[in-house]
Tab-separated table of C-alpha atoms in Angstrom:
chain	number	residue	atom	x	y	z
A	18	MET	CA	86.338	18.608	-59.313
A	19	GLU	CA	84.782	19.090	-55.873
A	20	GLN	CA	86.524	19.178	-52.505
A	21	PRO	CA	84.510	16.857	-50.212
A	22	THR	CA	84.409	17.229	-46.439
A	23	ASP	CA	86.013	14.611	-44.199
A	24	ALA	CA	82.564	13.356	-43.178
A	25	GLU	CA	81.517	12.911	-46.815
A	26	ILE	CA	84.674	10.935	-47.570
A	27	LEU	CA	84.198	8.637	-44.566
A	28	ASP	CA	80.510	8.089	-45.353
A	29	ALA	CA	81.267	7.189	-48.962
A	30	THR	CA	84.182	4.948	-47.965
A	31	ARG	CA	82.048	3.078	-45.451
A	32	ALA	CA	79.364	2.512	-48.079
A	33	LEU	CA	81.979	1.318	-50.575
A	34	TYR	CA	83.530	-1.112	-48.093
A	35	ASN	CA	80.090	-2.462	-47.213
A	36	SER	CA	79.265	-3.125	-50.868
A	37	THR	CA	82.764	-4.259	-51.903
A	38	PRO	CA	84.484	-5.709	-48.805
A	39	ASN	CA	87.712	-6.765	-50.524
A	40	VAL	CA	88.554	-3.448	-52.135
A	41	GLY	CA	91.969	-2.078	-51.189
A	42	ARG	CA	92.706	1.483	-50.146
A	43	ALA	CA	94.208	2.532	-53.476
A	44	LYS	CA	91.273	1.110	-55.427
A	45	ALA	CA	88.828	2.683	-52.975
A	46	LEU	CA	90.428	6.093	-53.487
A	47	VAL	CA	90.233	5.812	-57.279
A	48	THR	CA	86.597	4.687	-57.070
A	49	LEU	CA	85.576	7.558	-54.801
A	50	LYS	CA	87.322	10.135	-56.977
A	51	THR	CA	85.823	8.757	-60.191
A	52	GLU	CA	82.256	8.177	-59.020
A	53	ASN	CA	81.917	11.473	-57.147
A	54	ASN	CA	84.174	13.753	-59.198
A	55	TRP	CA	86.110	14.474	-56.004
A	56	ASP	CA	89.571	15.910	-55.572
A	57	ILE	CA	91.142	13.789	-52.809
A	58	GLY	CA	94.858	13.346	-52.259
A	59	ASN	CA	96.306	9.989	-51.239
A	60	LYS	CA	97.864	11.461	-48.080
A	61	ARG	CA	94.560	12.946	-46.942
A	62	PHE	CA	92.675	9.719	-47.642
A	63	LYS	CA	95.234	7.634	-45.770
A	64	ARG	CA	95.189	10.039	-42.812
A	65	LEU	CA	91.386	9.936	-42.597
A	66	LEU	CA	91.268	6.147	-42.623
A	67	GLU	CA	94.015	5.810	-40.036
A	68	ALA	CA	92.260	8.267	-37.708
A	69	SER	CA	88.889	6.531	-38.003
A	70	ASP	CA	87.354	3.100	-37.513
A	71	VAL	CA	86.371	2.748	-41.176
A	72	ALA	CA	89.383	0.724	-42.249
A	73	GLN	CA	89.008	-1.582	-39.244
A	74	ASN	CA	85.435	-2.288	-40.285
A	75	ASN	CA	86.486	-3.281	-43.785
A	76	ALA	CA	86.067	-7.020	-44.170
A	77	ALA	CA	89.209	-7.263	-46.258
A	78	GLY	CA	92.051	-8.632	-44.157
A	79	ALA	CA	95.060	-6.370	-44.147
A	80	LYS	CA	98.412	-7.701	-45.273
A	81	GLU	CA	101.888	-6.876	-44.068
A	82	GLU	CA	105.314	-7.800	-45.307
A	83	ASP	CA	107.241	-10.520	-43.486
A	84	THR	CA	110.704	-8.970	-43.447
A	85	THR	CA	112.297	-12.262	-42.454
A	86	GLY	CA	111.308	-14.049	-45.637
A	87	GLY	CA	109.599	-11.519	-47.863
A	88	ALA	CA	106.298	-13.428	-47.851
A	89	GLN	CA	102.884	-11.828	-47.504
A	90	GLN	CA	101.184	-12.927	-44.312
A	91	GLN	CA	97.472	-12.537	-43.631
A	92	LEU	CA	96.756	-10.626	-40.453
A	93	GLU	CA	93.834	-11.455	-38.207
A	94	PRO	CA	90.741	-10.112	-40.030
A	95	PRO	CA	89.281	-6.972	-38.457
A	96	LYS	CA	85.945	-7.161	-36.714
A	97	PRO	CA	82.997	-6.729	-39.073
A	98	ALA	CA	80.901	-3.586	-38.822
A	99	SER	CA	78.049	-5.576	-37.273
A	100	THR	CA	80.110	-6.475	-34.198
A	101	PRO	CA	78.576	-4.465	-31.335
A	102	ILE	CA	80.863	-1.939	-29.705
A	103	GLN	CA	81.459	-2.669	-26.040
A	104	LEU	CA	79.543	-0.196	-23.880
A	105	PRO	CA	79.632	0.338	-20.103
A	106	LYS	CA	77.272	-1.810	-18.061
A	107	ASP	CA	75.499	1.368	-16.939
A	108	ALA	CA	76.003	3.606	-19.960
A	109	HIS	CA	73.569	6.220	-18.670
A	110	ALA	CA	75.477	6.706	-15.412
A	111	ALA	CA	78.741	6.792	-17.368
A	112	LEU	CA	77.325	9.507	-19.641
A	113	VAL	CA	76.142	11.670	-16.748
A	114	ARG	CA	79.467	11.282	-14.961
A	115	TYR	CA	81.437	12.124	-18.104
A	116	MET	CA	79.371	15.227	-18.852
A	117	GLU	CA	79.810	16.438	-15.276
A	118	THR	CA	83.541	15.814	-14.925
A	119	SER	CA	85.176	15.910	-18.362
A	120	ILE	CA	86.478	18.936	-20.232
A	121	ARG	CA	84.654	17.454	-23.240
A	122	CYS	CA	80.917	17.559	-23.808
A	123	PHE	CA	80.219	13.873	-24.401
A	124	ARG	CA	81.893	10.578	-25.245
A	125	ILE	CA	81.608	8.300	-28.262
A	126	TYR	CA	82.588	4.655	-27.845
A	127	GLY	CA	84.847	3.334	-30.590
A	128	ARG	CA	85.396	-0.083	-32.086
A	129	GLY	CA	89.167	0.333	-32.304
A	130	ALA	CA	91.864	1.203	-29.791
A	131	TYR	CA	90.265	4.461	-28.663
A	132	ASP	CA	87.069	6.043	-27.484
A	133	TYR	CA	86.431	9.671	-28.395
A	134	GLY	CA	85.805	12.855	-26.439
A	135	VAL	CA	83.668	15.378	-28.301
A	136	SER	CA	83.433	19.165	-28.023
A	137	PRO	CA	80.951	21.061	-30.221
A	138	ASN	CA	81.050	24.859	-30.384
A	139	MET	CA	80.299	26.476	-27.030
A	140	ASP	CA	76.789	27.667	-27.883
A	141	GLN	CA	75.947	24.199	-29.171
A	142	GLN	CA	77.296	22.651	-25.975
A	143	LEU	CA	74.760	24.753	-24.091
A	144	LEU	CA	72.005	23.464	-26.378
A	145	ILE	CA	73.095	19.863	-25.793
A	146	GLY	CA	73.060	20.481	-22.048
A	147	ILE	CA	69.506	21.824	-22.239
A	148	CYS	CA	68.287	18.843	-24.285
A	149	HIS	CA	70.114	16.408	-22.010
A	150	GLY	CA	68.496	17.954	-18.936
A	151	ARG	CA	65.027	17.804	-20.463
A	152	LEU	CA	65.447	14.133	-21.347
A	153	LEU	CA	66.507	13.378	-17.781
A	154	ARG	CA	63.450	15.200	-16.447
A	155	LEU	CA	61.298	13.129	-18.789
A	156	GLY	CA	62.681	10.043	-17.078
A	157	ALA	CA	65.603	8.941	-19.240
A	158	PRO	CA	66.747	6.222	-19.490
A	159	GLY	CA	63.320	4.750	-18.748
A	160	PRO	CA	61.982	2.124	-18.815
A	161	TRP	CA	58.925	3.400	-20.671
A	162	ASP	CA	55.873	1.920	-22.290
A	163	GLU	CA	55.953	1.763	-26.089
A	164	LYS	CA	53.935	4.953	-26.585
A	165	THR	CA	56.231	6.989	-24.335
A	166	LYS	CA	59.326	5.474	-25.917
A	167	ILE	CA	58.177	6.614	-29.364
A	168	TYR	CA	57.414	10.072	-27.980
A	169	ILE	CA	60.926	10.352	-26.516
A	170	ALA	CA	62.638	8.899	-29.588
A	171	SER	CA	60.894	11.338	-31.929
A	172	SER	CA	61.301	14.397	-29.687
A	173	SER	CA	63.248	17.470	-30.772
A	174	GLU	CA	65.551	16.969	-27.776
A	175	MET	CA	66.538	13.480	-28.882
A	176	TYR	CA	66.887	14.654	-32.485
A	177	THR	CA	69.347	17.318	-31.346
A	178	ILE	CA	71.327	14.803	-29.296
A	179	TRP	CA	71.353	12.387	-32.229
A	180	ASN	CA	72.709	14.969	-34.659
A	181	TYR	CA	75.745	15.766	-32.521
A	182	TRP	CA	76.479	12.147	-31.577
A	183	TRP	CA	76.170	11.193	-35.246
A	184	ALA	CA	78.366	14.100	-36.398
A	185	ALA	CA	81.117	12.777	-34.127
A	186	GLY	CA	80.438	9.159	-35.079
A	187	ARG	CA	80.765	9.898	-38.783
A	188	LYS	CA	84.061	11.637	-38.161
A	189	VAL	CA	85.543	8.447	-36.706
A	190	GLY	CA	83.913	6.069	-39.170
A	191	LEU	CA	81.097	4.605	-37.087
A	192	ALA	CA	77.764	3.493	-38.497
A	193	LYS	CA	74.335	4.837	-37.613
A	194	GLU	CA	73.613	1.530	-35.905
A	195	ASP	CA	76.565	2.109	-33.573
A	196	ILE	CA	75.286	5.530	-32.522
A	197	GLY	CA	71.703	4.323	-32.188
A	198	ARG	CA	72.803	1.491	-29.928
A	199	GLN	CA	74.867	3.856	-27.764
A	200	LEU	CA	71.975	6.298	-27.393
A	201	GLU	CA	69.628	3.475	-26.465
A	202	ALA	CA	72.047	2.474	-23.706
A	203	GLU	CA	72.473	6.071	-22.515
A	204	TYR	CA	68.949	7.470	-22.881
A	205	GLY	CA	66.767	4.377	-23.182
A	206	VAL	CA	65.752	4.799	-26.835
A	207	ASP	CA	67.282	4.323	-30.257
A	208	PRO	CA	65.940	7.268	-32.290
A	209	THR	CA	67.043	6.025	-35.719
A	210	PRO	CA	63.632	4.608	-36.784
A	211	TRP	CA	61.999	7.991	-36.090
A	212	LEU	CA	64.569	10.352	-37.577
A	213	PRO	CA	63.052	12.805	-40.068
A	214	VAL	CA	64.145	12.324	-43.660
A	215	LEU	CA	65.261	15.632	-45.159
A	216	SER	CA	65.878	16.266	-48.828
A	217	LYS	CA	69.160	17.739	-50.012
A	218	ALA	CA	67.380	21.042	-50.589
A	219	GLN	CA	66.023	21.015	-47.032
A	220	LEU	CA	69.469	20.266	-45.626
A	221	LEU	CA	71.020	23.098	-47.622
A	222	GLN	CA	68.262	25.442	-46.481
A	223	ARG	CA	68.838	24.445	-42.865
A	224	LYS	CA	72.562	25.121	-43.213
A	225	ALA	CA	71.892	28.484	-44.827
A	226	VAL	CA	69.482	29.561	-42.088
A	227	PHE	CA	71.885	28.522	-39.334
A	228	LYS	CA	74.756	30.333	-41.051
A	229	ALA	CA	72.735	33.528	-41.495
A	230	LYS	CA	71.597	33.562	-37.864
A	231	SER	CA	75.092	32.789	-36.588
A	232	LEU	CA	76.696	35.538	-38.673
A	233	ASP	CA	74.072	38.039	-37.497
A	234	LEU	CA	74.869	37.123	-33.895
A	235	LYS	CA	78.618	37.419	-34.473
A	236	ARG	CA	78.190	40.828	-36.132
A	237	ALA	CA	76.127	42.041	-33.189
A	238	MET	CA	78.780	40.824	-30.765
A	239	LEU	CA	81.552	42.540	-32.734
A	240	GLU	CA	79.619	45.815	-32.813
A	241	SER	CA	78.745	45.792	-29.124
A	242	ASP	CA	82.032	44.561	-27.680
A	243	PRO	CA	85.492	45.353	-29.140
A	244	GLU	CA	86.911	42.465	-27.102
A	245	ALA	CA	84.887	40.062	-29.257
A	246	ARG	CA	87.570	40.358	-31.940
A	247	LYS	CA	89.805	38.258	-29.717
A	248	VAL	CA	87.546	35.235	-30.120
A	249	ILE	CA	85.676	35.896	-33.385
A	250	PRO	CA	87.842	35.708	-36.541
A	251	VAL	CA	87.236	38.617	-38.922
A	252	ASP	CA	88.040	39.315	-42.559
A	253	SER	CA	89.856	42.322	-44.025
A	254	LYS	CA	86.669	44.395	-43.759
A	255	GLY	CA	86.118	43.545	-40.112
A	256	GLY	CA	83.240	41.166	-40.722
A	257	PRO	CA	83.044	37.675	-39.202
A	258	VAL	CA	84.493	34.862	-41.306
A	259	TRP	CA	82.688	31.571	-41.827
A	260	ASP	CA	84.116	28.083	-42.191
A	261	GLU	CA	81.401	25.421	-42.331
A	262	GLU	CA	83.633	22.730	-40.844
A	263	VAL	CA	84.522	24.984	-37.910
A	264	HIS	CA	81.433	27.128	-37.404
A	265	GLY	CA	78.699	24.903	-38.849
A	266	GLU	CA	75.778	23.754	-36.724
A	267	TYR	CA	77.145	20.249	-36.275
A	268	ALA	CA	80.850	21.058	-36.284
A	269	VAL	CA	82.584	19.034	-33.578
A	270	LEU	CA	86.107	18.672	-32.250
A	271	VAL	CA	86.806	14.977	-31.682
A	272	VAL	CA	89.823	13.738	-29.727
A	273	LYS	CA	91.012	10.192	-29.175
A	274	ILE	CA	90.778	9.196	-25.514
A	275	SER	CA	91.785	6.211	-23.423
A	276	LYS	CA	89.232	3.431	-23.216
A	277	ALA	CA	90.530	2.647	-19.733
A	278	ASP	CA	90.151	5.994	-17.958
A	279	GLY	CA	88.204	8.097	-20.474
A	280	VAL	CA	90.467	11.038	-19.658
A	281	THR	CA	93.896	10.608	-21.233
A	282	GLU	CA	93.879	12.189	-24.688
A	283	TYR	CA	95.917	11.150	-27.715
A	284	GLY	CA	95.294	13.994	-30.126
A	285	ALA	CA	92.493	15.296	-32.295
A	286	VAL	CA	90.858	13.391	-35.120
A	287	GLU	CA	91.337	15.490	-38.252
């Protein structure tokens, strides 16, 4: 049996809930394990759902026990996945302000009780900053004519931004439509219609290339600076270790933050 990543579990759960809205958590877990040959524990599955918006998007109304009479009472049904997430009136200005003042790199707006502050690896934060700056110089958030909008939406800069926003969105159970709508509010375009479609082989190749380049860079840093060992984990032979969920190209740390002030944090999303 395979050990899926958190993102894979949330993606599959979202798809299952969309196709079978009334499925319960226990049944969903059994279905995911059976259909995908996955090894997922109940505690891990419960923790992932509770830390994300996936369960809230499930059309099945949750039930809780009425301790006064023992009856099952239907709670207010959660909002369907199609309900737009509330965004700031000037989402672009909010994005710029957040990137300039927060300890996090960018913010994802959630459908539940929290928004989310996101921190990719430091070198990837620099890349995001470069792409963000280029988009601003191109005139984001517009308005643009249709030809320019397509050019911006299909640009490598927007593709980079999309990948990191989507990596964080998947981690908290959002849909592509949610991220596309947020990016349209922040940068003036929704890139989802122009995203390149990569095969599984192409995705694996991309991961392999990124890993090889990253390990080469880490080895060079370890050889040139003994102090690098303080920040680069090494194995028993002194070589850099690799954990895809920590060191991968789109690895992100996501923390729950206050919707009110965007600053107060309530812990990381695992």
